Amino acid sequence: MVLLLPGGHPAGTRRPSALAALGQRPLARRLARVAGPEGLVTHVVRYRRRGWNGAAADPVRDAEWAADEVVRRYGDVPVCLVGTDMGGRAALHAAGHPAVTSVLALAPWLPASTPSADTEPVRQLAGRRVLLVHGTNDERTDPDLSFRLAERAKKVNRDVCRFEVHSDGHTLHQHRSEVLALAVDFVRGSLFGHPYARPVTDALAAPPPLGLRMPLASGFGTSLGY
């Protein structure tokens, strides 16, 4: 099971726009095409509120509720949380749910103010496979903050890696095909035990900072058929 967590806003109690969920469709379609025949199911989580809302951390509660629903509906199946922007932070926070075995955070939003990347919790990531992806030219969410968080997470969990998409911005639009291929490779490897592509294997094995600043090569996934 893959639970897709959309982006959002730092604060806001109204229901989110449907556009946020629509942004998850390209990855959901790619995952269904490649891994659907193996039994993969994907769901986009619909938040109750559009904002993180400080200590309430509303999207984290929604992600945990969704994981509970997976267990109730499907039984003991491994869950990968895939989050974008605010959803990336929510995925990292909700990783401690017993059903979650892996986390993928795309351009995760980590506020520079407290709590920052230096105080964000990481112990819940222990025992999970974790991949962060960030564009080096992201002007909305600071890539240095995700590196610092990954650096701290690597100290409690060796199965953490991070890819940098050079010259790309927050939406990772310039290298969308490579980012989608990387996501599919990570999900297939984490949920179904397929061998990861060599760059992912190398990133997981490399010590910091090498495995946390792995460049995403142009054309990644082409030979893999993703």
Short mmCIF file of N, CA and C in Angstrom, two decimals, residues 25-182:
data_model
loop_
_atom_site.label_atom_id
_atom_site.label_comp_id
_atom_site.label_asym_id
_atom_site.label_seq_id
_atom_site.Cartn_x
_atom_site.Cartn_y
_atom_site.Cartn_z
N ARG A 25 -1.64 12.61 -8.72
CA ARG A 25 -2.08 11.64 -9.72
C ARG A 25 -0.98 11.10 -10.63
N PRO A 26 -0.03 11.96 -11.11
CA PRO A 26 1.01 11.40 -11.98
C PRO A 26 1.79 10.26 -11.33
N LEU A 27 2.16 10.42 -10.06
CA LEU A 27 2.89 9.36 -9.38
C LEU A 27 1.99 8.17 -9.12
N ALA A 28 0.75 8.41 -8.75
CA ALA A 28 -0.19 7.31 -8.50
C ALA A 28 -0.38 6.48 -9.76
N ARG A 29 -0.50 7.16 -10.91
CA ARG A 29 -0.67 6.44 -12.18
C ARG A 29 0.58 5.64 -12.53
N ARG A 30 1.76 6.24 -12.32
CA ARG A 30 3.01 5.54 -12.64
C ARG A 30 3.17 4.31 -11.75
N LEU A 31 2.87 4.44 -10.48
CA LEU A 31 2.97 3.30 -9.57
C LEU A 31 1.99 2.20 -9.94
N ALA A 32 0.77 2.59 -10.31
CA ALA A 32 -0.24 1.60 -10.68
C ALA A 32 0.17 0.85 -11.94
N ARG A 33 0.78 1.57 -12.90
CA ARG A 33 1.19 0.92 -14.15
C ARG A 33 2.31 -0.08 -13.92
N VAL A 34 3.28 0.32 -13.11
CA VAL A 34 4.47 -0.52 -12.93
C VAL A 34 4.25 -1.61 -11.89
N ALA A 35 3.65 -1.26 -10.77
CA ALA A 35 3.56 -2.20 -9.64
C ALA A 35 2.15 -2.70 -9.37
N GLY A 36 1.16 -2.13 -10.04
CA GLY A 36 -0.21 -2.60 -9.84
C GLY A 36 -0.38 -4.08 -10.08
N PRO A 37 0.21 -4.64 -11.15
CA PRO A 37 0.09 -6.08 -11.39
C PRO A 37 0.66 -6.94 -10.26
N GLU A 38 1.54 -6.36 -9.44
CA GLU A 38 2.09 -7.11 -8.32
C GLU A 38 1.22 -7.01 -7.07
N GLY A 39 0.17 -6.22 -7.17
CA GLY A 39 -0.74 -6.11 -6.03
C GLY A 39 -0.67 -4.79 -5.29
N LEU A 40 0.06 -3.81 -5.85
CA LEU A 40 0.17 -2.53 -5.16
C LEU A 40 -1.15 -1.75 -5.27
N VAL A 41 -1.55 -1.15 -4.16
CA VAL A 41 -2.73 -0.28 -4.11
C VAL A 41 -2.26 1.09 -3.64
N THR A 42 -2.79 2.13 -4.26
CA THR A 42 -2.44 3.50 -3.86
C THR A 42 -3.70 4.26 -3.46
N HIS A 43 -3.54 5.10 -2.47
CA HIS A 43 -4.63 5.98 -2.03
C HIS A 43 -4.06 7.37 -1.76
N VAL A 44 -4.76 8.40 -2.19
CA VAL A 44 -4.39 9.77 -1.85
C VAL A 44 -5.14 10.15 -0.58
N VAL A 45 -4.42 10.61 0.43
CA VAL A 45 -5.03 10.99 1.69
C VAL A 45 -5.65 12.38 1.53
N ARG A 46 -6.91 12.50 1.91
CA ARG A 46 -7.60 13.80 1.88
C ARG A 46 -7.58 14.37 3.29
N TYR A 47 -6.90 15.49 3.44
CA TYR A 47 -6.79 16.10 4.76
C TYR A 47 -8.10 16.72 5.21
N ARG A 48 -8.29 16.75 6.51
CA ARG A 48 -9.46 17.46 7.07
C ARG A 48 -9.27 18.97 7.02
N ARG A 49 -8.02 19.40 7.17
CA ARG A 49 -7.70 20.83 7.18
C ARG A 49 -6.50 21.06 6.27
N ARG A 50 -6.42 22.23 5.70
CA ARG A 50 -5.37 22.50 4.72
C ARG A 50 -4.02 22.85 5.34
N GLY A 51 -3.99 23.15 6.65
CA GLY A 51 -2.77 23.60 7.27
C GLY A 51 -2.13 22.60 8.22
N TRP A 52 -0.84 22.83 8.49
CA TRP A 52 -0.13 22.04 9.50
C TRP A 52 -0.64 22.41 10.89
N ASN A 53 -0.76 23.72 11.11
CA ASN A 53 -1.39 24.25 12.33
C ASN A 53 -0.61 23.93 13.61
N GLY A 54 0.66 24.27 13.56
CA GLY A 54 1.48 24.21 14.75
C GLY A 54 1.52 22.85 15.41
N ALA A 55 1.36 22.85 16.73
CA ALA A 55 1.45 21.61 17.50
C ALA A 55 0.35 20.62 17.16
N ALA A 56 -0.73 21.09 16.53
CA ALA A 56 -1.81 20.17 16.14
C ALA A 56 -1.34 19.18 15.08
N ALA A 57 -0.42 19.62 14.23
CA ALA A 57 0.13 18.75 13.17
C ALA A 57 -0.97 17.95 12.50
N ASP A 58 -1.99 18.65 12.01
CA ASP A 58 -3.19 17.99 11.49
C ASP A 58 -2.92 16.95 10.40
N PRO A 59 -2.03 17.21 9.42
CA PRO A 59 -1.82 16.18 8.40
C PRO A 59 -1.17 14.91 8.93
N VAL A 60 -0.43 15.01 10.03
CA VAL A 60 0.14 13.81 10.64
C VAL A 60 -0.97 12.94 11.21
N ARG A 61 -1.91 13.58 11.87
CA ARG A 61 -3.05 12.82 12.41
C ARG A 61 -3.83 12.15 11.28
N ASP A 62 -3.99 12.86 10.15
CA ASP A 62 -4.71 12.29 9.02
C ASP A 62 -3.95 11.10 8.42
N ALA A 63 -2.62 11.21 8.34
CA ALA A 63 -1.80 10.12 7.81
C ALA A 63 -1.89 8.90 8.72
N GLU A 64 -1.87 9.12 10.03
CA GLU A 64 -1.97 8.00 10.97
C GLU A 64 -3.34 7.35 10.90
N TRP A 65 -4.37 8.18 10.75
CA TRP A 65 -5.73 7.62 10.58
C TRP A 65 -5.80 6.77 9.32
N ALA A 66 -5.19 7.26 8.23
CA ALA A 66 -5.22 6.52 6.97
C ALA A 66 -4.49 5.19 7.12
N ALA A 67 -3.37 5.18 7.83
CA ALA A 67 -2.64 3.92 8.05
C ALA A 67 -3.48 2.96 8.89
N ASP A 68 -4.20 3.49 9.86
CA ASP A 68 -5.12 2.64 10.64
C ASP A 68 -6.18 2.02 9.73
N GLU A 69 -6.67 2.82 8.79
CA GLU A 69 -7.69 2.32 7.86
C GLU A 69 -7.13 1.23 6.96
N VAL A 70 -5.87 1.38 6.55
CA VAL A 70 -5.24 0.33 5.74
C VAL A 70 -5.24 -1.00 6.50
N VAL A 71 -4.86 -0.94 7.75
CA VAL A 71 -4.84 -2.16 8.57
C VAL A 71 -6.24 -2.74 8.71
N ARG A 72 -7.21 -1.86 8.92
CA ARG A 72 -8.59 -2.34 9.10
C ARG A 72 -9.14 -2.97 7.82
N ARG A 73 -8.82 -2.37 6.67
CA ARG A 73 -9.40 -2.85 5.42
C ARG A 73 -8.61 -3.98 4.77
N TYR A 74 -7.27 -3.91 4.89
CA TYR A 74 -6.43 -4.83 4.13
C TYR A 74 -5.63 -5.81 4.99
N GLY A 75 -5.61 -5.57 6.29
CA GLY A 75 -4.84 -6.45 7.16
C GLY A 75 -3.40 -6.03 7.28
N ASP A 76 -2.54 -6.99 7.55
CA ASP A 76 -1.13 -6.74 7.82
C ASP A 76 -0.35 -6.61 6.51
N VAL A 77 -0.42 -5.44 5.90
CA VAL A 77 0.32 -5.18 4.66
C VAL A 77 1.30 -4.04 4.90
N PRO A 78 2.47 -4.07 4.26
CA PRO A 78 3.42 -2.96 4.44
C PRO A 78 2.92 -1.69 3.76
N VAL A 79 3.18 -0.57 4.40
CA VAL A 79 2.73 0.73 3.91
C VAL A 79 3.93 1.63 3.66
N CYS A 80 3.91 2.27 2.51
CA CYS A 80 4.90 3.31 2.20
C CYS A 80 4.18 4.65 2.18
N LEU A 81 4.67 5.59 2.96
CA LEU A 81 4.13 6.94 2.97
C LEU A 81 4.92 7.78 1.98
N VAL A 82 4.22 8.38 1.02
CA VAL A 82 4.87 9.24 0.02
C VAL A 82 4.28 10.63 0.15
N GLY A 83 5.09 11.58 0.58
CA GLY A 83 4.58 12.92 0.82
C GLY A 83 5.32 13.97 0.03
N THR A 84 4.60 15.01 -0.38
CA THR A 84 5.16 16.13 -1.12
C THR A 84 4.97 17.41 -0.31
N ASP A 85 6.03 18.25 -0.23
CA ASP A 85 5.92 19.53 0.45
C ASP A 85 5.51 19.29 1.92
N MET A 86 4.40 19.87 2.37
CA MET A 86 3.94 19.63 3.73
C MET A 86 3.67 18.15 3.97
N GLY A 87 3.21 17.46 2.93
CA GLY A 87 2.97 16.03 3.04
C GLY A 87 4.25 15.25 3.29
N GLY A 88 5.39 15.77 2.80
CA GLY A 88 6.66 15.13 3.06
C GLY A 88 7.01 15.17 4.53
N ARG A 89 6.76 16.32 5.16
CA ARG A 89 7.00 16.43 6.60
C ARG A 89 6.03 15.52 7.37
N ALA A 90 4.78 15.48 6.92
CA ALA A 90 3.80 14.62 7.58
C ALA A 90 4.20 13.15 7.48
N ALA A 91 4.71 12.75 6.32
CA ALA A 91 5.14 11.36 6.13
C ALA A 91 6.27 11.01 7.08
N LEU A 92 7.22 11.92 7.23
CA LEU A 92 8.35 11.68 8.13
C LEU A 92 7.88 11.57 9.57
N HIS A 93 6.95 12.42 9.97
CA HIS A 93 6.43 12.39 11.34
C HIS A 93 5.63 11.12 11.61
N ALA A 94 4.84 10.68 10.63
CA ALA A 94 3.94 9.54 10.82
C ALA A 94 4.62 8.20 10.61
N ALA A 95 5.92 8.21 10.36
CA ALA A 95 6.65 6.97 10.05
C ALA A 95 6.64 5.97 11.19
N GLY A 96 6.36 6.43 12.40
CA GLY A 96 6.36 5.52 13.53
C GLY A 96 5.15 4.61 13.61
N HIS A 97 4.17 4.81 12.74
CA HIS A 97 3.00 3.93 12.75
C HIS A 97 3.46 2.50 12.47
N PRO A 98 2.93 1.50 13.21
CA PRO A 98 3.41 0.12 13.06
C PRO A 98 3.30 -0.45 11.66
N ALA A 99 2.35 0.05 10.85
CA ALA A 99 2.18 -0.50 9.50
C ALA A 99 3.18 0.08 8.50
N VAL A 100 3.80 1.19 8.84
CA VAL A 100 4.69 1.89 7.91
C VAL A 100 6.06 1.23 7.90
N THR A 101 6.53 0.89 6.70
CA THR A 101 7.86 0.30 6.54
C THR A 101 8.81 1.18 5.76
N SER A 102 8.28 2.19 5.06
CA SER A 102 9.15 3.05 4.25
C SER A 102 8.50 4.41 4.06
N VAL A 103 9.36 5.40 3.80
CA VAL A 103 8.91 6.78 3.66
C VAL A 103 9.67 7.44 2.51
N LEU A 104 8.93 8.15 1.68
CA LEU A 104 9.51 8.94 0.60
C LEU A 104 9.02 10.38 0.75
N ALA A 105 9.94 11.31 0.96
CA ALA A 105 9.60 12.71 1.14
C ALA A 105 10.15 13.52 -0.03
N LEU A 106 9.25 14.12 -0.81
CA LEU A 106 9.63 14.91 -1.98
C LEU A 106 9.54 16.39 -1.64
N ALA A 107 10.68 17.09 -1.74
CA ALA A 107 10.74 18.51 -1.42
C ALA A 107 10.02 18.82 -0.12
N PRO A 108 10.38 18.13 0.96
CA PRO A 108 9.62 18.28 2.20
C PRO A 108 9.72 19.69 2.77
N TRP A 109 8.58 20.18 3.26
CA TRP A 109 8.53 21.48 3.92
C TRP A 109 8.99 21.32 5.37
N LEU A 110 10.07 22.01 5.71
CA LEU A 110 10.59 22.01 7.07
C LEU A 110 10.80 23.47 7.45
N PRO A 111 9.96 24.01 8.29
CA PRO A 111 10.05 25.44 8.61
C PRO A 111 11.39 25.79 9.24
N ALA A 112 11.91 26.94 8.89
CA ALA A 112 13.19 27.37 9.42
C ALA A 112 13.10 27.76 10.88
N SER A 113 11.90 28.18 11.30
CA SER A 113 11.71 28.53 12.70
C SER A 113 11.49 27.26 13.52
N THR A 114 11.51 27.38 14.81
CA THR A 114 11.32 26.22 15.69
C THR A 114 9.90 25.68 15.54
N PRO A 115 9.66 24.33 15.41
CA PRO A 115 10.73 23.34 15.32
C PRO A 115 11.35 23.31 13.92
N SER A 116 12.64 23.25 13.87
CA SER A 116 13.35 23.26 12.60
C SER A 116 13.91 21.89 12.30
N ALA A 117 14.69 21.79 11.24
CA ALA A 117 15.29 20.51 10.88
C ALA A 117 16.20 19.99 11.99
N ASP A 118 16.69 20.90 12.83
CA ASP A 118 17.58 20.47 13.90
C ASP A 118 16.84 19.97 15.13
N THR A 119 15.53 20.15 15.16
CA THR A 119 14.74 19.67 16.30
C THR A 119 13.60 18.76 15.88
N GLU A 120 13.44 18.54 14.58
CA GLU A 120 12.40 17.64 14.11
C GLU A 120 12.68 16.22 14.63
N PRO A 121 11.64 15.47 14.98
CA PRO A 121 11.86 14.11 15.48
C PRO A 121 12.39 13.20 14.37
N VAL A 122 13.30 12.30 14.73
CA VAL A 122 13.84 11.34 13.77
C VAL A 122 13.82 9.91 14.29
N ARG A 123 13.62 9.72 15.57
CA ARG A 123 13.68 8.36 16.11
C ARG A 123 12.58 7.46 15.55
N GLN A 124 11.46 8.05 15.14
CA GLN A 124 10.37 7.26 14.56
C GLN A 124 10.76 6.67 13.20
N LEU A 125 11.87 7.13 12.64
CA LEU A 125 12.33 6.62 11.34
C LEU A 125 13.15 5.34 11.47
N ALA A 126 13.52 4.97 12.68
CA ALA A 126 14.32 3.77 12.88
C ALA A 126 13.56 2.55 12.37
N GLY A 127 14.27 1.70 11.63
CA GLY A 127 13.66 0.49 11.11
C GLY A 127 12.89 0.67 9.82
N ARG A 128 12.87 1.89 9.29
CA ARG A 128 12.19 2.17 8.02
C ARG A 128 13.21 2.47 6.94
N ARG A 129 12.85 2.23 5.69
CA ARG A 129 13.64 2.72 4.56
C ARG A 129 13.17 4.13 4.26
N VAL A 130 14.10 5.06 4.17
CA VAL A 130 13.73 6.47 4.04
C VAL A 130 14.50 7.09 2.88
N LEU A 131 13.77 7.77 2.01
CA LEU A 131 14.36 8.50 0.88
C LEU A 131 13.81 9.91 0.86
N LEU A 132 14.70 10.88 0.80
CA LEU A 132 14.33 12.28 0.62
C LEU A 132 14.83 12.73 -0.74
N VAL A 133 14.05 13.57 -1.41
CA VAL A 133 14.42 14.10 -2.73
C VAL A 133 14.18 15.60 -2.70
N HIS A 134 15.17 16.38 -3.15
CA HIS A 134 15.01 17.83 -3.08
C HIS A 134 15.73 18.49 -4.25
N GLY A 135 15.09 19.48 -4.85
CA GLY A 135 15.72 20.27 -5.90
C GLY A 135 16.68 21.28 -5.29
N THR A 136 17.83 21.43 -5.88
CA THR A 136 18.84 22.33 -5.32
C THR A 136 18.45 23.80 -5.47
N ASN A 137 17.53 24.11 -6.38
CA ASN A 137 17.09 25.50 -6.59
C ASN A 137 15.71 25.75 -5.99
N ASP A 138 15.32 24.93 -5.05
CA ASP A 138 14.01 25.08 -4.42
C ASP A 138 13.99 26.37 -3.59
N GLU A 139 13.09 27.29 -3.94
CA GLU A 139 12.99 28.56 -3.22
C GLU A 139 11.83 28.59 -2.25
N ARG A 140 11.06 27.50 -2.19
CA ARG A 140 9.92 27.45 -1.26
C ARG A 140 10.24 26.62 -0.03
N THR A 141 10.94 25.53 -0.20
CA THR A 141 11.36 24.71 0.93
C THR A 141 12.86 24.52 0.84
N ASP A 142 13.57 24.88 1.88
CA ASP A 142 15.03 24.95 1.86
C ASP A 142 15.65 23.56 1.77
N PRO A 143 16.39 23.27 0.69
CA PRO A 143 17.02 21.95 0.58
C PRO A 143 18.06 21.69 1.66
N ASP A 144 18.67 22.74 2.20
CA ASP A 144 19.65 22.54 3.26
C ASP A 144 19.00 21.98 4.52
N LEU A 145 17.74 22.36 4.76
CA LEU A 145 17.04 21.84 5.94
C LEU A 145 16.77 20.35 5.81
N SER A 146 16.43 19.90 4.60
CA SER A 146 16.18 18.46 4.43
C SER A 146 17.49 17.68 4.53
N PHE A 147 18.59 18.28 4.09
CA PHE A 147 19.89 17.62 4.26
C PHE A 147 20.23 17.47 5.74
N ARG A 148 20.02 18.53 6.50
CA ARG A 148 20.33 18.47 7.93
C ARG A 148 19.46 17.46 8.65
N LEU A 149 18.19 17.38 8.26
CA LEU A 149 17.34 16.37 8.88
C LEU A 149 17.80 14.97 8.50
N ALA A 150 18.13 14.76 7.22
CA ALA A 150 18.60 13.45 6.78
C ALA A 150 19.89 13.07 7.50
N GLU A 151 20.74 14.04 7.75
CA GLU A 151 22.00 13.80 8.45
C GLU A 151 21.74 13.30 9.86
N ARG A 152 20.77 13.90 10.52
CA ARG A 152 20.41 13.46 11.87
C ARG A 152 19.73 12.10 11.84
N ALA A 153 18.87 11.88 10.85
CA ALA A 153 18.17 10.60 10.75
C ALA A 153 19.13 9.45 10.48
N LYS A 154 20.18 9.73 9.72
CA LYS A 154 21.16 8.70 9.37
C LYS A 154 21.87 8.17 10.62
N LYS A 155 21.91 8.97 11.67
CA LYS A 155 22.58 8.55 12.89
C LYS A 155 21.77 7.53 13.67
N VAL A 156 20.45 7.50 13.45
CA VAL A 156 19.61 6.53 14.15
C VAL A 156 19.12 5.42 13.23
N ASN A 157 19.37 5.59 11.93
CA ASN A 157 18.88 4.61 10.95
C ASN A 157 19.79 4.65 9.73
N ARG A 158 20.52 3.59 9.49
CA ARG A 158 21.44 3.57 8.34
C ARG A 158 20.70 3.52 7.01
N ASP A 159 19.42 3.12 7.01
CA ASP A 159 18.66 2.99 5.77
C ASP A 159 17.99 4.32 5.39
N VAL A 160 18.78 5.37 5.37
CA VAL A 160 18.32 6.70 4.98
C VAL A 160 19.21 7.20 3.86
N CYS A 161 18.60 7.73 2.80
CA CYS A 161 19.38 8.36 1.74
C CYS A 161 18.62 9.58 1.22
N ARG A 162 19.32 10.38 0.47
CA ARG A 162 18.73 11.62 -0.03
C ARG A 162 19.33 11.92 -1.40
N PHE A 163 18.47 12.28 -2.35
CA PHE A 163 18.90 12.63 -3.70
C PHE A 163 18.69 14.12 -3.93
N GLU A 164 19.64 14.72 -4.62
CA GLU A 164 19.52 16.12 -5.01
C GLU A 164 19.27 16.20 -6.51
N VAL A 165 18.28 17.01 -6.87
CA VAL A 165 17.94 17.21 -8.28
C VAL A 165 18.51 18.56 -8.67
N HIS A 166 19.67 18.54 -9.28
CA HIS A 166 20.40 19.77 -9.55
C HIS A 166 19.67 20.65 -10.56
N SER A 167 19.62 21.93 -10.24
CA SER A 167 19.02 23.00 -11.04
C SER A 167 17.51 22.98 -11.03
N ASP A 168 16.88 22.03 -10.31
CA ASP A 168 15.42 21.97 -10.30
C ASP A 168 14.86 22.73 -9.10
N GLY A 169 13.58 23.16 -9.24
CA GLY A 169 12.93 23.92 -8.19
C GLY A 169 12.01 23.07 -7.35
N HIS A 170 11.05 23.74 -6.71
CA HIS A 170 10.20 23.08 -5.73
C HIS A 170 9.33 21.99 -6.34
N THR A 171 8.80 22.22 -7.52
CA THR A 171 7.90 21.23 -8.13
C THR A 171 8.63 20.09 -8.81
N LEU A 172 9.95 20.19 -8.90
CA LEU A 172 10.76 19.15 -9.56
C LEU A 172 10.26 18.88 -10.97
N HIS A 173 9.81 19.95 -11.62
CA HIS A 173 9.18 19.81 -12.93
C HIS A 173 10.18 19.51 -14.04
N GLN A 174 11.37 20.11 -13.96
CA GLN A 174 12.34 19.94 -15.04
C GLN A 174 12.78 18.48 -15.21
N HIS A 175 12.83 17.78 -14.10
CA HIS A 175 13.27 16.38 -14.13
C HIS A 175 12.17 15.46 -13.60
N ARG A 176 10.95 15.78 -13.98
CA ARG A 176 9.79 15.05 -13.48
C ARG A 176 9.88 13.56 -13.79
N SER A 177 10.30 13.21 -15.00
CA SER A 177 10.36 11.80 -15.38
C SER A 177 11.35 11.03 -14.50
N GLU A 178 12.52 11.63 -14.26
CA GLU A 178 13.52 10.97 -13.42
C GLU A 178 13.04 10.84 -11.97
N VAL A 179 12.38 11.87 -11.47
CA VAL A 179 11.88 11.83 -10.09
C VAL A 179 10.82 10.74 -9.93
N LEU A 180 9.91 10.64 -10.91
CA LEU A 180 8.89 9.60 -10.85
C LEU A 180 9.52 8.22 -10.92
N ALA A 181 10.54 8.06 -11.77
CA ALA A 181 11.22 6.77 -11.88
C ALA A 181 11.92 6.41 -10.58
N LEU A 182 12.56 7.39 -9.96
CA LEU A 182 13.22 7.15 -8.68
C LEU A 182 12.21 6.73 -7.62
#
